[in-house]
PDB file of C-alpha atoms in Angstrom:
ATOM      1  CA  MET A   1     131.552 171.444  86.945  1.00 65.00           C
ATOM      2  CA  ALA A   2     130.257 168.098  86.549  1.00 67.00           C
ATOM      3  CA  LEU A   3     126.551 167.557  86.773  1.00 69.00           C
ATOM      4  CA  ASN A   4     124.616 164.930  88.367  1.00 77.00           C
ATOM      5  CA  TRP A   5     121.935 162.976  85.953  1.00 82.00           C
ATOM      6  CA  LYS A   6     119.787 160.318  85.551  1.00 90.00           C
ATOM      7  CA  LEU A   7     118.931 158.252  82.383  1.00 94.00           C
ATOM      8  CA  VAL A   8     114.831 158.209  82.038  1.00 95.00           C
ATOM      9  CA  ILE A   9     113.183 155.590  79.971  1.00 95.00           C
ATOM     10  CA  ASP A  10     109.567 155.868  78.710  1.00 95.00           C
ATOM     11  CA  THR A  11     107.578 152.736  79.156  1.00 95.00           C
ATOM     12  CA  GLN A  12     104.750 150.546  79.099  1.00 96.00           C
ATOM     13  CA  ASP A  13     105.481 148.711  82.259  1.00 97.00           C
ATOM     14  CA  ALA A  14     107.812 150.528  84.596  1.00 97.00           C
ATOM     15  CA  PHE A  15     108.101 147.860  86.940  1.00 97.00           C
ATOM     16  CA  THR A  16     108.722 144.931  84.221  1.00 96.00           C
ATOM     17  CA  LEU A  17     111.177 146.890  82.529  1.00 97.00           C
ATOM     18  CA  ALA A  18     113.188 148.187  85.717  1.00 97.00           C
ATOM     19  CA  ASP A  19     113.312 144.548  86.608  1.00 98.00           C
ATOM     20  CA  PHE A  20     114.734 143.557  83.524  1.00 98.00           C
ATOM     21  CA  TRP A  21     117.413 146.275  83.350  1.00 98.00           C
ATOM     22  CA  ALA A  22     118.330 145.663  87.188  1.00 98.00           C
ATOM     23  CA  GLU A  23     119.218 141.894  86.253  1.00 97.00           C
ATOM     24  CA  ALA A  24     120.695 142.533  83.027  1.00 97.00           C
ATOM     25  CA  LEU A  25     123.319 145.604  84.381  1.00 97.00           C
ATOM     26  CA  GLY A  26     123.469 144.085  88.031  1.00 97.00           C
ATOM     27  CA  TYR A  27     121.899 147.004  89.686  1.00 97.00           C
ATOM     28  CA  GLU A  28     119.653 147.288  92.650  1.00 96.00           C
ATOM     29  CA  PRO A  29     115.714 148.313  92.377  1.00 96.00           C
ATOM     30  CA  GLU A  30     115.389 151.315  94.459  1.00 95.00           C
ATOM     31  CA  ASP A  31     113.101 151.099  97.304  1.00 92.00           C
ATOM     32  CA  GLN A  32     110.973 154.034  98.168  1.00 90.00           C
ATOM     33  CA  ALA A  33     108.619 152.783 100.892  1.00 92.00           C
ATOM     34  CA  THR A  34     109.851 155.198 103.706  1.00 92.00           C
ATOM     35  CA  LEU A  35     109.606 158.281 101.668  1.00 93.00           C
ATOM     36  CA  ILE A  36     105.861 156.838 100.253  1.00 95.00           C
ATOM     37  CA  LYS A  37     104.908 156.105 103.575  1.00 93.00           C
ATOM     38  CA  GLY A  38     105.578 159.523 105.092  1.00 93.00           C
ATOM     39  CA  LEU A  39     103.838 161.413 101.906  1.00 95.00           C
ATOM     40  CA  LEU A  40     100.883 159.010 102.535  1.00 96.00           C
ATOM     41  CA  ALA A  41     100.887 160.054 106.214  1.00 96.00           C
ATOM     42  CA  ALA A  42     101.142 163.605 105.658  1.00 96.00           C
ATOM     43  CA  GLY A  43      98.240 163.624 103.153  1.00 96.00           C
ATOM     44  CA  HIS A  44     100.521 164.430 100.090  1.00 96.00           C
ATOM     45  CA  LEU A  45      99.871 161.153  98.095  1.00 94.00           C
ATOM     46  CA  THR A  46      96.717 159.115  97.814  1.00 95.00           C
ATOM     47  CA  GLU A  47      96.785 155.388  97.911  1.00 95.00           C
ATOM     48  CA  ASP A  48      95.780 155.275  94.320  1.00 96.00           C
ATOM     49  CA  GLN A  49      99.289 156.849  93.369  1.00 97.00           C
ATOM     50  CA  VAL A  50     101.215 153.884  94.752  1.00 96.00           C
ATOM     51  CA  ALA A  51     101.478 150.209  93.926  1.00 96.00           C
ATOM     52  CA  GLU A  52     103.223 147.278  95.259  1.00 94.00           C
ATOM     53  CA  HIS A  53     105.694 145.224  93.486  1.00 94.00           C
ATOM     54  CA  ARG A  54     107.713 142.444  94.727  1.00 92.00           C
ATOM     55  CA  GLY A  55     107.264 143.469  98.153  1.00 90.00           C
ATOM     56  CA  ARG A  56     108.326 147.123  97.511  1.00 89.00           C
ATOM     57  CA  THR A  57     106.017 150.229  97.856  1.00 92.00           C
ATOM     58  CA  LEU A  58     106.683 152.061  94.629  1.00 93.00           C
ATOM     59  CA  PHE A  59     105.135 155.386  92.849  1.00 96.00           C
ATOM     60  CA  ARG A  60     102.955 153.922  90.706  1.00 96.00           C
ATOM     61  CA  GLY A  61     104.114 153.927  87.037  1.00 97.00           C
ATOM     62  CA  PHE A  62     107.399 154.668  88.154  1.00 96.00           C
ATOM     63  CA  ALA A  63     110.629 152.322  89.117  1.00 97.00           C
ATOM     64  CA  GLY A  64     114.197 153.504  89.809  1.00 96.00           C
ATOM     65  CA  ILE A  65     117.417 151.270  89.669  1.00 97.00           C
ATOM     66  CA  ARG A  66     120.802 152.071  90.953  1.00 96.00           C
ATOM     67  CA  HIS A  67     124.369 151.088  91.204  1.00 96.00           C
ATOM     68  CA  PRO A  68     125.136 148.764  93.882  1.00 96.00           C
ATOM     69  CA  ASP A  69     128.339 150.753  94.601  1.00 96.00           C
ATOM     70  CA  ASP A  70     126.934 154.192  94.613  1.00 95.00           C
ATOM     71  CA  PRO A  71     125.377 156.251  97.227  1.00 93.00           C
ATOM     72  CA  TYR A  72     121.893 156.634  97.681  1.00 93.00           C
ATOM     73  CA  ASP A  73     119.266 158.701 100.153  1.00 93.00           C
ATOM     74  CA  GLU A  74     118.229 156.308 102.925  1.00 90.00           C
ATOM     75  CA  ARG A  75     115.271 158.626 103.578  1.00 89.00           C
ATOM     76  CA  SER A  76     113.772 158.348  99.958  1.00 90.00           C
ATOM     77  CA  GLY A  77     115.705 155.155  98.655  1.00 90.00           C
ATOM     78  CA  ILE A  78     116.643 157.176  95.585  1.00 91.00           C
ATOM     79  CA  GLY A  79     120.160 156.624  93.920  1.00 92.00           C
ATOM     80  CA  LEU A  80     122.602 159.502  94.027  1.00 92.00           C
ATOM     81  CA  GLY A  81     124.612 158.221  91.476  1.00 92.00           C
ATOM     82  CA  ARG A  82     124.321 155.821  88.475  1.00 94.00           C
ATOM     83  CA  ARG A  83     120.790 155.838  87.953  1.00 95.00           C
ATOM     84  CA  LEU A  84     117.897 154.676  85.512  1.00 97.00           C
ATOM     85  CA  LEU A  85     114.355 155.730  86.093  1.00 96.00           C
ATOM     86  CA  PHE A  86     111.454 154.054  83.917  1.00 97.00           C
ATOM     87  CA  GLN A  87     108.272 155.922  83.488  1.00 97.00           C
ATOM     88  CA  ASP A  88     105.169 155.052  82.167  1.00 97.00           C
ATOM     89  CA  VAL A  89     103.731 156.989  79.395  1.00 96.00           C
ATOM     90  CA  PRO A  90     100.711 156.565  77.208  1.00 94.00           C
ATOM     91  CA  GLU A  91     102.089 156.214  73.919  1.00 92.00           C
ATOM     92  CA  GLY A  92     104.037 153.134  72.669  1.00 88.00           C
ATOM     93  CA  LYS A  93     107.544 152.916  71.198  1.00 88.00           C
ATOM     94  CA  THR A  94     107.097 153.812  67.248  1.00 88.00           C
ATOM     95  CA  VAL A  95     110.866 154.232  66.088  1.00 88.00           C
ATOM     96  CA  LYS A  96     114.293 153.426  66.688  1.00 86.00           C
ATOM     97  CA  ASN A  97     116.009 154.690  69.862  1.00 86.00           C
ATOM     98  CA  ARG A  98     118.387 157.727  69.290  1.00 85.00           C
ATOM     99  CA  LEU A  99     120.046 156.731  72.305  1.00 88.00           C
ATOM    100  CA  HIS A 100     120.709 153.148  73.881  1.00 91.00           C
ATOM    101  CA  ILE A 101     122.683 151.223  76.228  1.00 93.00           C
ATOM    102  CA  ASP A 102     125.681 149.164  75.518  1.00 93.00           C
ATOM    103  CA  ILE A 103     126.419 146.350  77.786  1.00 95.00           C
ATOM    104  CA  HIS A 104     129.778 144.749  78.014  1.00 93.00           C
ATOM    105  CA  GLY A 105     130.369 141.247  79.389  1.00 91.00           C
ATOM    106  CA  GLU A 106     133.488 139.388  79.863  1.00 87.00           C
ATOM    107  CA  SER A 107     136.052 139.097  77.155  1.00 85.00           C
ATOM    108  CA  GLY A 108     135.555 135.970  75.092  1.00 84.00           C
ATOM    109  CA  ASP A 109     131.859 135.180  76.340  1.00 90.00           C
ATOM    110  CA  LEU A 110     129.495 137.048  74.194  1.00 93.00           C
ATOM    111  CA  GLU A 111     127.446 134.258  73.779  1.00 94.00           C
ATOM    112  CA  GLY A 112     127.083 133.633  77.542  1.00 95.00           C
ATOM    113  CA  LEU A 113     126.144 137.125  78.120  1.00 96.00           C
ATOM    114  CA  VAL A 114     123.609 137.146  75.138  1.00 97.00           C
ATOM    115  CA  SER A 115     122.023 134.088  76.424  1.00 97.00           C
ATOM    116  CA  ARG A 116     121.510 135.477  79.797  1.00 96.00           C
ATOM    117  CA  LEU A 117     119.967 138.322  78.471  1.00 97.00           C
ATOM    118  CA  GLU A 118     117.809 136.453  76.028  1.00 98.00           C
ATOM    119  CA  ALA A 119     116.802 134.259  79.512  1.00 98.00           C
ATOM    120  CA  LEU A 120     115.704 137.824  80.801  1.00 97.00           C
ATOM    121  CA  GLY A 121     113.265 138.536  78.217  1.00 98.00           C
ATOM    122  CA  ALA A 122     115.568 140.269  75.432  1.00 98.00           C
ATOM    123  CA  SER A 123     115.579 139.197  71.829  1.00 97.00           C
ATOM    124  CA  ARG A 124     118.591 139.121  69.220  1.00 97.00           C
ATOM    125  CA  VAL A 125     118.198 141.786  66.311  1.00 96.00           C
ATOM    126  CA  THR A 126     121.420 141.633  64.297  1.00 94.00           C
ATOM    127  CA  GLU A 127     125.104 140.268  64.746  1.00 92.00           C
ATOM    128  CA  GLN A 128     127.679 143.072  63.939  1.00 89.00           C
ATOM    129  CA  ASP A 129     131.246 142.350  63.020  1.00 85.00           C
ATOM    130  CA  GLN A 130     133.416 145.056  62.811  1.00 75.00           C
ATOM    131  CA  GLY A 131     136.535 143.720  62.386  1.00 68.00           C
ATOM    132  CA  PRO A 132     139.359 145.706  64.809  1.00 68.00           C
ATOM    133  CA  ALA A 133     136.219 147.502  66.373  1.00 63.00           C
ATOM    134  CA  GLY A 134     134.581 144.342  67.457  1.00 78.00           C
ATOM    135  CA  HIS A 135     131.802 141.812  67.385  1.00 87.00           C
ATOM    136  CA  TRP A 136     128.635 142.556  69.222  1.00 92.00           C
ATOM    137  CA  TRP A 137     124.749 141.852  69.035  1.00 95.00           C
ATOM    138  CA  VAL A 138     122.014 144.618  68.529  1.00 95.00           C
ATOM    139  CA  MET A 139     119.109 143.463  70.779  1.00 96.00           C
ATOM    140  CA  ARG A 140     115.776 144.589  72.194  1.00 96.00           C
ATOM    141  CA  ASP A 141     114.627 144.879  75.903  1.00 97.00           C
ATOM    142  CA  PRO A 142     111.244 143.010  76.628  1.00 97.00           C
ATOM    143  CA  GLU A 143     109.462 146.434  75.393  1.00 96.00           C
ATOM    144  CA  GLY A 144     111.442 146.767  71.940  1.00 95.00           C
ATOM    145  CA  ASN A 145     114.356 149.119  73.032  1.00 95.00           C
ATOM    146  CA  GLU A 146     117.183 148.740  71.037  1.00 95.00           C
ATOM    147  CA  PHE A 147     120.717 148.090  72.803  1.00 95.00           C
ATOM    148  CA  CYS A 148     124.174 146.642  72.314  1.00 94.00           C
ATOM    149  CA  ALA A 149     125.831 143.533  73.861  1.00 95.00           C
ATOM    150  CA  SER A 150     129.353 142.895  73.360  1.00 92.00           C
TER     151      SER A 150
END
């Protein structure tokens, strides 16, 4: 039996990192305004637990993005398919990631992909060339998390 899953990424600024990855992957930011409005009205949530970001009401310290072709719950705004959740944590990143995202661009336009990611706030770390296995860049997102672009 296949299981549903989401990838959760610890952050220092969930909203900014979610914006970066939404643009990098072509994903859509989740809009949880309807859910939050209901929770506030019922007294299950307080105003200090929510924040406004780019016209969206979000849970403070949390931001989700989802694949634009996947289903989502219209009541909660939460994606039901390919989804990344960013959550603020008190500690910063200290070592190399044990899990990372690979972004594959159009064949023959690695420089275009890498340049687009840099314009979004990523930085190049090392260029890799593994012969038949291909050519790619190890990069860092705005918070220093490593990922590969090929």
